[in-house]
Short mmCIF file of N, CA and C in Angstrom, two decimals:
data_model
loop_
_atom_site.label_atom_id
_atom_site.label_comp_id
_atom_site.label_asym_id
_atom_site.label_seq_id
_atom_site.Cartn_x
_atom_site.Cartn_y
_atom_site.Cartn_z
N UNK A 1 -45.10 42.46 -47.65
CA UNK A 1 -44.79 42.95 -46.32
C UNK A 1 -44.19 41.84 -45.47
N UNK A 2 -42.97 42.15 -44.64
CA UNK A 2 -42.75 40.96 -43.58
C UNK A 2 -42.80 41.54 -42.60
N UNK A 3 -43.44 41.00 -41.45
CA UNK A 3 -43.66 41.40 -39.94
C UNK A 3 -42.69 40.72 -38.84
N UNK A 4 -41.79 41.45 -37.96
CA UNK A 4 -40.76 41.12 -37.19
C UNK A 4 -40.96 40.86 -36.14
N UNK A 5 -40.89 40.02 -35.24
CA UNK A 5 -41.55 40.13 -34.05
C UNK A 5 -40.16 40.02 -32.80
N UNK A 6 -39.35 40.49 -32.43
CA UNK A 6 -38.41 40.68 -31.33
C UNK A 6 -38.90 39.98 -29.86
N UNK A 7 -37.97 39.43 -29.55
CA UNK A 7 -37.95 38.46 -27.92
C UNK A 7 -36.85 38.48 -27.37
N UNK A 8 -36.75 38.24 -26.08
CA UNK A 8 -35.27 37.95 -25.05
C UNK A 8 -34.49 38.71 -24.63
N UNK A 9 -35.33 39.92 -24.67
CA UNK A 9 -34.03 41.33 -24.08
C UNK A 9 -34.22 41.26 -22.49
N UNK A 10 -33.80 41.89 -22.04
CA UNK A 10 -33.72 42.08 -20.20
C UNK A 10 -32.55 42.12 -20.03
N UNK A 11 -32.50 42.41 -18.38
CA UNK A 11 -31.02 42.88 -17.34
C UNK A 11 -30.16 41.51 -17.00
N UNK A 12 -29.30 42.05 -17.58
CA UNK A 12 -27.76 40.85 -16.77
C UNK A 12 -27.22 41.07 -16.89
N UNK A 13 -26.27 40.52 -15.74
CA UNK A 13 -25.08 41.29 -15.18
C UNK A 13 -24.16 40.93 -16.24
N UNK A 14 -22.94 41.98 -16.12
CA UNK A 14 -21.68 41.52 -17.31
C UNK A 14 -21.26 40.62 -16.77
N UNK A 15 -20.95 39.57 -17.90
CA UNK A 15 -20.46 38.72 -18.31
C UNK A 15 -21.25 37.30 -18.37
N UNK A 16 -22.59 38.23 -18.60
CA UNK A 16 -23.88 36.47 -18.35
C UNK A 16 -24.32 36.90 -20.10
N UNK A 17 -25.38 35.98 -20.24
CA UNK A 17 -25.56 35.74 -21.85
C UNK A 17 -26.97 36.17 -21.67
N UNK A 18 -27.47 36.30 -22.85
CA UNK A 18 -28.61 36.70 -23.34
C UNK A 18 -28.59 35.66 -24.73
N UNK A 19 -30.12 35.51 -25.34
CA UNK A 19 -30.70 34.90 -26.27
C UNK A 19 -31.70 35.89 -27.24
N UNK A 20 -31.43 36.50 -28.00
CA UNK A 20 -32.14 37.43 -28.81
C UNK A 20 -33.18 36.59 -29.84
N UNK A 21 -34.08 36.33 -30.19
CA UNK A 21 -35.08 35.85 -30.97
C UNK A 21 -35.82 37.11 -31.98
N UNK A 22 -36.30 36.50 -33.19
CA UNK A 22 -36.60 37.49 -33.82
C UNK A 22 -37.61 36.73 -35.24
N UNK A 23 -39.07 36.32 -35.23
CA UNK A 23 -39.89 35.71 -36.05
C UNK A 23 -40.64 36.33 -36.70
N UNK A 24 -40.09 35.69 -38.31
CA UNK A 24 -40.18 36.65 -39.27
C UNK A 24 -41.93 35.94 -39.45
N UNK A 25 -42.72 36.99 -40.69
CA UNK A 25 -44.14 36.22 -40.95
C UNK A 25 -44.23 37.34 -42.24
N UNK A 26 -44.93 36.60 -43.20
CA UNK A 26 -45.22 37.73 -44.26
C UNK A 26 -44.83 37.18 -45.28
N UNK A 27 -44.34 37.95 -46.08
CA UNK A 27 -43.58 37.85 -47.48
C UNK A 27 -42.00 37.28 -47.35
N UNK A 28 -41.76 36.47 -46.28
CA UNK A 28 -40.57 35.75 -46.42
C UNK A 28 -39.97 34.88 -47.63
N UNK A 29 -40.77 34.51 -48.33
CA UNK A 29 -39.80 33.88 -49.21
C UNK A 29 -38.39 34.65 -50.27
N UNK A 30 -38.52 36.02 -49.83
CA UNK A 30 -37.93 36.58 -50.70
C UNK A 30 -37.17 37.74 -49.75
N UNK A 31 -37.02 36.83 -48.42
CA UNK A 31 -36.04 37.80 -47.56
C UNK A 31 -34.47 37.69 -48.09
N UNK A 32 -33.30 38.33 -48.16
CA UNK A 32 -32.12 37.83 -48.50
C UNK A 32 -31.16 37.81 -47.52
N UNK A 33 -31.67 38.58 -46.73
CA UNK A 33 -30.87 38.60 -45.51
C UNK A 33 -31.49 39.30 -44.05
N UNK A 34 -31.14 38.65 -43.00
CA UNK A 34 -31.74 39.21 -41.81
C UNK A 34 -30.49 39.57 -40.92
N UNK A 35 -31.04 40.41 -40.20
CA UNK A 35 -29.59 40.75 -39.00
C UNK A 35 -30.17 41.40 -37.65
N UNK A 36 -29.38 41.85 -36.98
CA UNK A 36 -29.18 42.41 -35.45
C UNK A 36 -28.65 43.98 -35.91
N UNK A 37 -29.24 44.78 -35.24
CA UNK A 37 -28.80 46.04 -34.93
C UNK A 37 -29.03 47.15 -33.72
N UNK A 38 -28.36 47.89 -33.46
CA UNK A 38 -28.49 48.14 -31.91
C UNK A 38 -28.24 49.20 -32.09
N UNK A 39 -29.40 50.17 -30.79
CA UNK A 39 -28.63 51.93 -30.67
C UNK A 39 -28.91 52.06 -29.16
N UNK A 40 -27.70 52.60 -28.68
CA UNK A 40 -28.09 52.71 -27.27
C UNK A 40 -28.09 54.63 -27.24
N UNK A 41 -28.71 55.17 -26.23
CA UNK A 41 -28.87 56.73 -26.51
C UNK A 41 -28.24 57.59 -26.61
N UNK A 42 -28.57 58.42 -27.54
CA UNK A 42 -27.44 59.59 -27.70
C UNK A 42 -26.57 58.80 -28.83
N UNK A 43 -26.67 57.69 -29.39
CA UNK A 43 -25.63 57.12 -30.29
C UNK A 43 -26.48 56.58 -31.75
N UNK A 44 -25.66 56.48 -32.63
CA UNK A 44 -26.32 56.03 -33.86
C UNK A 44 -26.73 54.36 -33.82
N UNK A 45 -27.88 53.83 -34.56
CA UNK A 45 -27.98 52.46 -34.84
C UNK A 45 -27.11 51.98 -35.16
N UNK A 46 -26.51 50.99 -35.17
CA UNK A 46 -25.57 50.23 -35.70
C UNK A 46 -25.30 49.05 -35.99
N UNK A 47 -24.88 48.37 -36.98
CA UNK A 47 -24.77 46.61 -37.30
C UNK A 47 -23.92 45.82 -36.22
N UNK A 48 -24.64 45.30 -35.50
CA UNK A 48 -24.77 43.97 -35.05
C UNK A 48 -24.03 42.78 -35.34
N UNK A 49 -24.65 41.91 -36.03
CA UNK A 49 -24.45 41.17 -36.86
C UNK A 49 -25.62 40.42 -38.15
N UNK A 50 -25.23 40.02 -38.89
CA UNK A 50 -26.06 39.95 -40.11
C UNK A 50 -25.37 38.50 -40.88
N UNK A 51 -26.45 37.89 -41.14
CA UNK A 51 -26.70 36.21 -42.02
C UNK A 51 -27.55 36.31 -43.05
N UNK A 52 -26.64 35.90 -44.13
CA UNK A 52 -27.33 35.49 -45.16
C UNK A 52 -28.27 34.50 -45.77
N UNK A 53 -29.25 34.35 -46.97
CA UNK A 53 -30.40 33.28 -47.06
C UNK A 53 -29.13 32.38 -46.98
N UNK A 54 -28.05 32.40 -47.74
CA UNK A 54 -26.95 31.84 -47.66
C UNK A 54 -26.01 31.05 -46.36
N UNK A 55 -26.81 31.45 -45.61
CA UNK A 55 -25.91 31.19 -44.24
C UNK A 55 -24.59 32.04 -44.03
N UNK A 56 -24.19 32.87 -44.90
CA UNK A 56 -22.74 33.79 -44.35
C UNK A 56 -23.37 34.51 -43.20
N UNK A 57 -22.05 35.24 -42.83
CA UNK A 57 -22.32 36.05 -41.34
C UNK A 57 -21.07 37.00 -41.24
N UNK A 58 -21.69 38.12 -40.76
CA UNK A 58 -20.86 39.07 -40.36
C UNK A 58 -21.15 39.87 -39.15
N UNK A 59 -19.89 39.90 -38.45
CA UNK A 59 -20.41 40.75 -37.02
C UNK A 59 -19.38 42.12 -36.82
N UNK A 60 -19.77 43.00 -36.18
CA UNK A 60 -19.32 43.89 -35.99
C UNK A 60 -17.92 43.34 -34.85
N UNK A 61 -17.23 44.29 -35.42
CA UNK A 61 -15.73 44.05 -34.62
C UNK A 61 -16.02 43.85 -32.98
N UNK A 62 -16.81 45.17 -32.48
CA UNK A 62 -17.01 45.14 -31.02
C UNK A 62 -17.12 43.60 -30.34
N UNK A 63 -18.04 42.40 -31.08
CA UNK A 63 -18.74 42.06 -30.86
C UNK A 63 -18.38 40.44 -30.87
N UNK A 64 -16.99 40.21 -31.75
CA UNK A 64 -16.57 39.25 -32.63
C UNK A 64 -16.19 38.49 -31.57
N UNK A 65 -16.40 36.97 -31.77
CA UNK A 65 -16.04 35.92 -30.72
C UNK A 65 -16.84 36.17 -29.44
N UNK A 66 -18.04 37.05 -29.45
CA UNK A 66 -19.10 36.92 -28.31
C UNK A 66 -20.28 36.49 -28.36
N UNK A 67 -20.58 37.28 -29.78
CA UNK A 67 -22.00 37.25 -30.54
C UNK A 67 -21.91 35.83 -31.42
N UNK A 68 -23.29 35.04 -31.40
CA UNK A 68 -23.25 34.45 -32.35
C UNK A 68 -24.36 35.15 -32.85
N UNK A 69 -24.81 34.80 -34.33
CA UNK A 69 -25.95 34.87 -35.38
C UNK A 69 -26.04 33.68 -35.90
N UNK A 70 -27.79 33.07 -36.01
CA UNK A 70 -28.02 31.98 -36.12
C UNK A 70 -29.14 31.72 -37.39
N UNK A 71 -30.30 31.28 -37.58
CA UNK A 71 -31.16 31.50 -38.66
C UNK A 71 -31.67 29.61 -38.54
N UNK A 72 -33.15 29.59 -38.54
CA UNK A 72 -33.65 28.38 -38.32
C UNK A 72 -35.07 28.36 -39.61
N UNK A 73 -34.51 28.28 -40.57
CA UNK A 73 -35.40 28.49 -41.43
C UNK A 73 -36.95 27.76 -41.70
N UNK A 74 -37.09 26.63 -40.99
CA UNK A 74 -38.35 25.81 -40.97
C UNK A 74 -38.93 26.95 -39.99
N UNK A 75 -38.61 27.18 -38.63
CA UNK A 75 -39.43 28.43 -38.08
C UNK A 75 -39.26 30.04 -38.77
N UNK A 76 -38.68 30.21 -39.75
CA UNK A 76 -38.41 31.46 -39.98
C UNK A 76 -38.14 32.65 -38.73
N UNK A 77 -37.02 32.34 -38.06
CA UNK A 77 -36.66 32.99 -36.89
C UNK A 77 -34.94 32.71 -36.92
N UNK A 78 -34.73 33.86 -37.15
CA UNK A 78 -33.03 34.52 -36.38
C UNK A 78 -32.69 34.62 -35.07
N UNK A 79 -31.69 34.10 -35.06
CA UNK A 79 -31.61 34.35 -33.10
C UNK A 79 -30.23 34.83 -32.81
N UNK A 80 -30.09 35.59 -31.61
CA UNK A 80 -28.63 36.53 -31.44
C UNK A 80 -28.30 35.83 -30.24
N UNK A 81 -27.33 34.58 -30.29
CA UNK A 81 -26.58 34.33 -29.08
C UNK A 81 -25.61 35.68 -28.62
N UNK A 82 -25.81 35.74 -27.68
CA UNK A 82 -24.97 36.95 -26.93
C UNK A 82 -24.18 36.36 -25.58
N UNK A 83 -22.84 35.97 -25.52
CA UNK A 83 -22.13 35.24 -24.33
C UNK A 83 -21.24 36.96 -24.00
N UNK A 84 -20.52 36.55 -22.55
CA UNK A 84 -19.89 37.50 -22.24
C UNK A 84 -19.91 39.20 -22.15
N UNK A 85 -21.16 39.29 -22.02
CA UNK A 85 -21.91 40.60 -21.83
C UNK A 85 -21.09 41.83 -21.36
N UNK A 86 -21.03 42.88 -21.98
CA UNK A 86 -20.86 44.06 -21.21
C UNK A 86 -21.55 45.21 -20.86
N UNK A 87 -20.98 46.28 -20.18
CA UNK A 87 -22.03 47.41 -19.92
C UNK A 87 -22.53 48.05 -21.32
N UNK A 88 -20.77 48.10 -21.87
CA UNK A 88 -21.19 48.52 -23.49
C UNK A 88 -22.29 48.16 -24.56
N UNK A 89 -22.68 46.82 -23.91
CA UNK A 89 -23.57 46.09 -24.76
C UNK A 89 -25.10 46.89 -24.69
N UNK A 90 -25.09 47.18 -23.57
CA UNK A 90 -26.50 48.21 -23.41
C UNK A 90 -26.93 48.97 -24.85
N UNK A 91 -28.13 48.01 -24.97
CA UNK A 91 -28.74 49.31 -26.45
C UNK A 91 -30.01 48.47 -26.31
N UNK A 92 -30.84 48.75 -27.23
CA UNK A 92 -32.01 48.80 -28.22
C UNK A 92 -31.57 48.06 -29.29
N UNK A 93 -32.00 46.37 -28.88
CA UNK A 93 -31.77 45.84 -30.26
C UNK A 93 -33.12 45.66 -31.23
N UNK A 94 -32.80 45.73 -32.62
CA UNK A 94 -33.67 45.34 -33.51
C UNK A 94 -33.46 44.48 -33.97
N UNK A 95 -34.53 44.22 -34.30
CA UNK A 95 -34.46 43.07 -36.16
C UNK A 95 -34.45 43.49 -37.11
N UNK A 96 -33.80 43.24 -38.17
CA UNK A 96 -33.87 43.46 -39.74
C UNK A 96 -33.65 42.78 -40.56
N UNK A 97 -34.69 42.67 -41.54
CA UNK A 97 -35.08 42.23 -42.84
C UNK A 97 -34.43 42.45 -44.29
N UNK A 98 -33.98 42.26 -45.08
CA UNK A 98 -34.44 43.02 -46.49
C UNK A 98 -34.74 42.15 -47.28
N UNK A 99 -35.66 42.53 -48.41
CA UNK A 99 -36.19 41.71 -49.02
C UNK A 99 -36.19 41.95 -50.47
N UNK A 100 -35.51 41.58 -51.54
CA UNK A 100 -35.55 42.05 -52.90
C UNK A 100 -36.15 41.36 -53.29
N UNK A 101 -37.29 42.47 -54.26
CA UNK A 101 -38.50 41.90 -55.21
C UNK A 101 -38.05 42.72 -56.61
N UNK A 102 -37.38 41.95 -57.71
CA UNK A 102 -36.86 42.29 -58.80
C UNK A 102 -35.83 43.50 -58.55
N UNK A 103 -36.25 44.36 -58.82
CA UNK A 103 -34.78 45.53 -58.64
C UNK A 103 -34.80 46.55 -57.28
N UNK A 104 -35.55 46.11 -56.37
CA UNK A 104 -35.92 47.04 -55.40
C UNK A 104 -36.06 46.10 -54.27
N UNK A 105 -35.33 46.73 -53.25
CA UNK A 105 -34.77 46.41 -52.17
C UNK A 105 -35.61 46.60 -50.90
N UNK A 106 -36.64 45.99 -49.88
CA UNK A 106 -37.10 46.66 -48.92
C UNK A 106 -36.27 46.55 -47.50
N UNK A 107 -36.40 47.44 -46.37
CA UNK A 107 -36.00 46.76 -45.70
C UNK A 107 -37.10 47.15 -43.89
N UNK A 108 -36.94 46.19 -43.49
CA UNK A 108 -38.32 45.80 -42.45
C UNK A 108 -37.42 45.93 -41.13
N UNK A 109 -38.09 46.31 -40.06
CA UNK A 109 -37.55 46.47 -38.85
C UNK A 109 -38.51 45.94 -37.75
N UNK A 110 -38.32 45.25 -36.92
CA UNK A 110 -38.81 45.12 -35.58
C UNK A 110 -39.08 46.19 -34.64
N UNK A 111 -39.67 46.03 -33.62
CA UNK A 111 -39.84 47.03 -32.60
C UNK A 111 -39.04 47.31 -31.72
N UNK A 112 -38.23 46.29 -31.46
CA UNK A 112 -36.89 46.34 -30.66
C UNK A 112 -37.12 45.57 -29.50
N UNK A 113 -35.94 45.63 -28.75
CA UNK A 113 -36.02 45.06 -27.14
C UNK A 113 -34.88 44.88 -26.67
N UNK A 114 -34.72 45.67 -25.23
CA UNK A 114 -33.92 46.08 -24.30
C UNK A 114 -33.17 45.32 -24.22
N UNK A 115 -31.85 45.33 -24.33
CA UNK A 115 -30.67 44.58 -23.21
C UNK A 115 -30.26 45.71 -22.22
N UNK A 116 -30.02 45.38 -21.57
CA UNK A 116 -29.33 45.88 -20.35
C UNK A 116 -28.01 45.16 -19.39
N UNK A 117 -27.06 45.44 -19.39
CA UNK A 117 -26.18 45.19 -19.01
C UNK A 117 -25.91 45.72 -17.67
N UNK A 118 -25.38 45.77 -16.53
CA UNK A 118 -24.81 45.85 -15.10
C UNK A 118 -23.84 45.56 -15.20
N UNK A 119 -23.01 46.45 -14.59
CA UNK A 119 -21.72 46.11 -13.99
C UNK A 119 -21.62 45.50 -12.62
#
């Protein structure tokens, strides 16, 4: 089992930054990848951005040259730099996990936490 623990959501105005945090605990040694995902209402979840044990990274188009994705592996914690904020940015972000143990894939979610954006 890995347990997610989500930090740093709240209100700011567009075009201020946010710091997303996200500390993993559990069965980490066998996470392969962690990421960011977001649903704001009435809309589907959606990828964020996502880092590999590897250090690669991928971010969603919306998002590219705003978002960073980070990964500090002595704390086992991911973090979502977020610069240049918009209203659009408004959602419900999560954390996510997955973790392959031989041929089977899990994947773990956080509880979430608010951004909020202002115009």
């Amino acid at each position: 089992q890995v347990q997610l623990v989500e930090s740093g959501g709240g209100l700011v105005q567009a075009g201020g930054s946010l710091r997303l945090s996200c500390a993993a605990s559990g069965s980490i040694f066998s996470i392969n990848a962690m990421g960011w995902y977001r649903q704001a209402p009435g809309k589907q979840r959606e990828l964020v951005a996502v880092i590999t044990s590897g250090g690669r990274t991928n971010y969603a188009d919306s998002v590219k040259g705003r978002f960073t994705i980070s990964r500090d592996n002595v704390k086992n914690t991911v973090y979502l730099q977020m610069n240049s904020l918009k209203p659009e940015d408004t959602a419900a972000y999560y954390c996510n996990a997955d973790r392959t143990t031989g041929m089977v894939t899990y994947h773990y979610w956080g509880q979430g936490t608010q951004v909020t954006v202002s115009s």
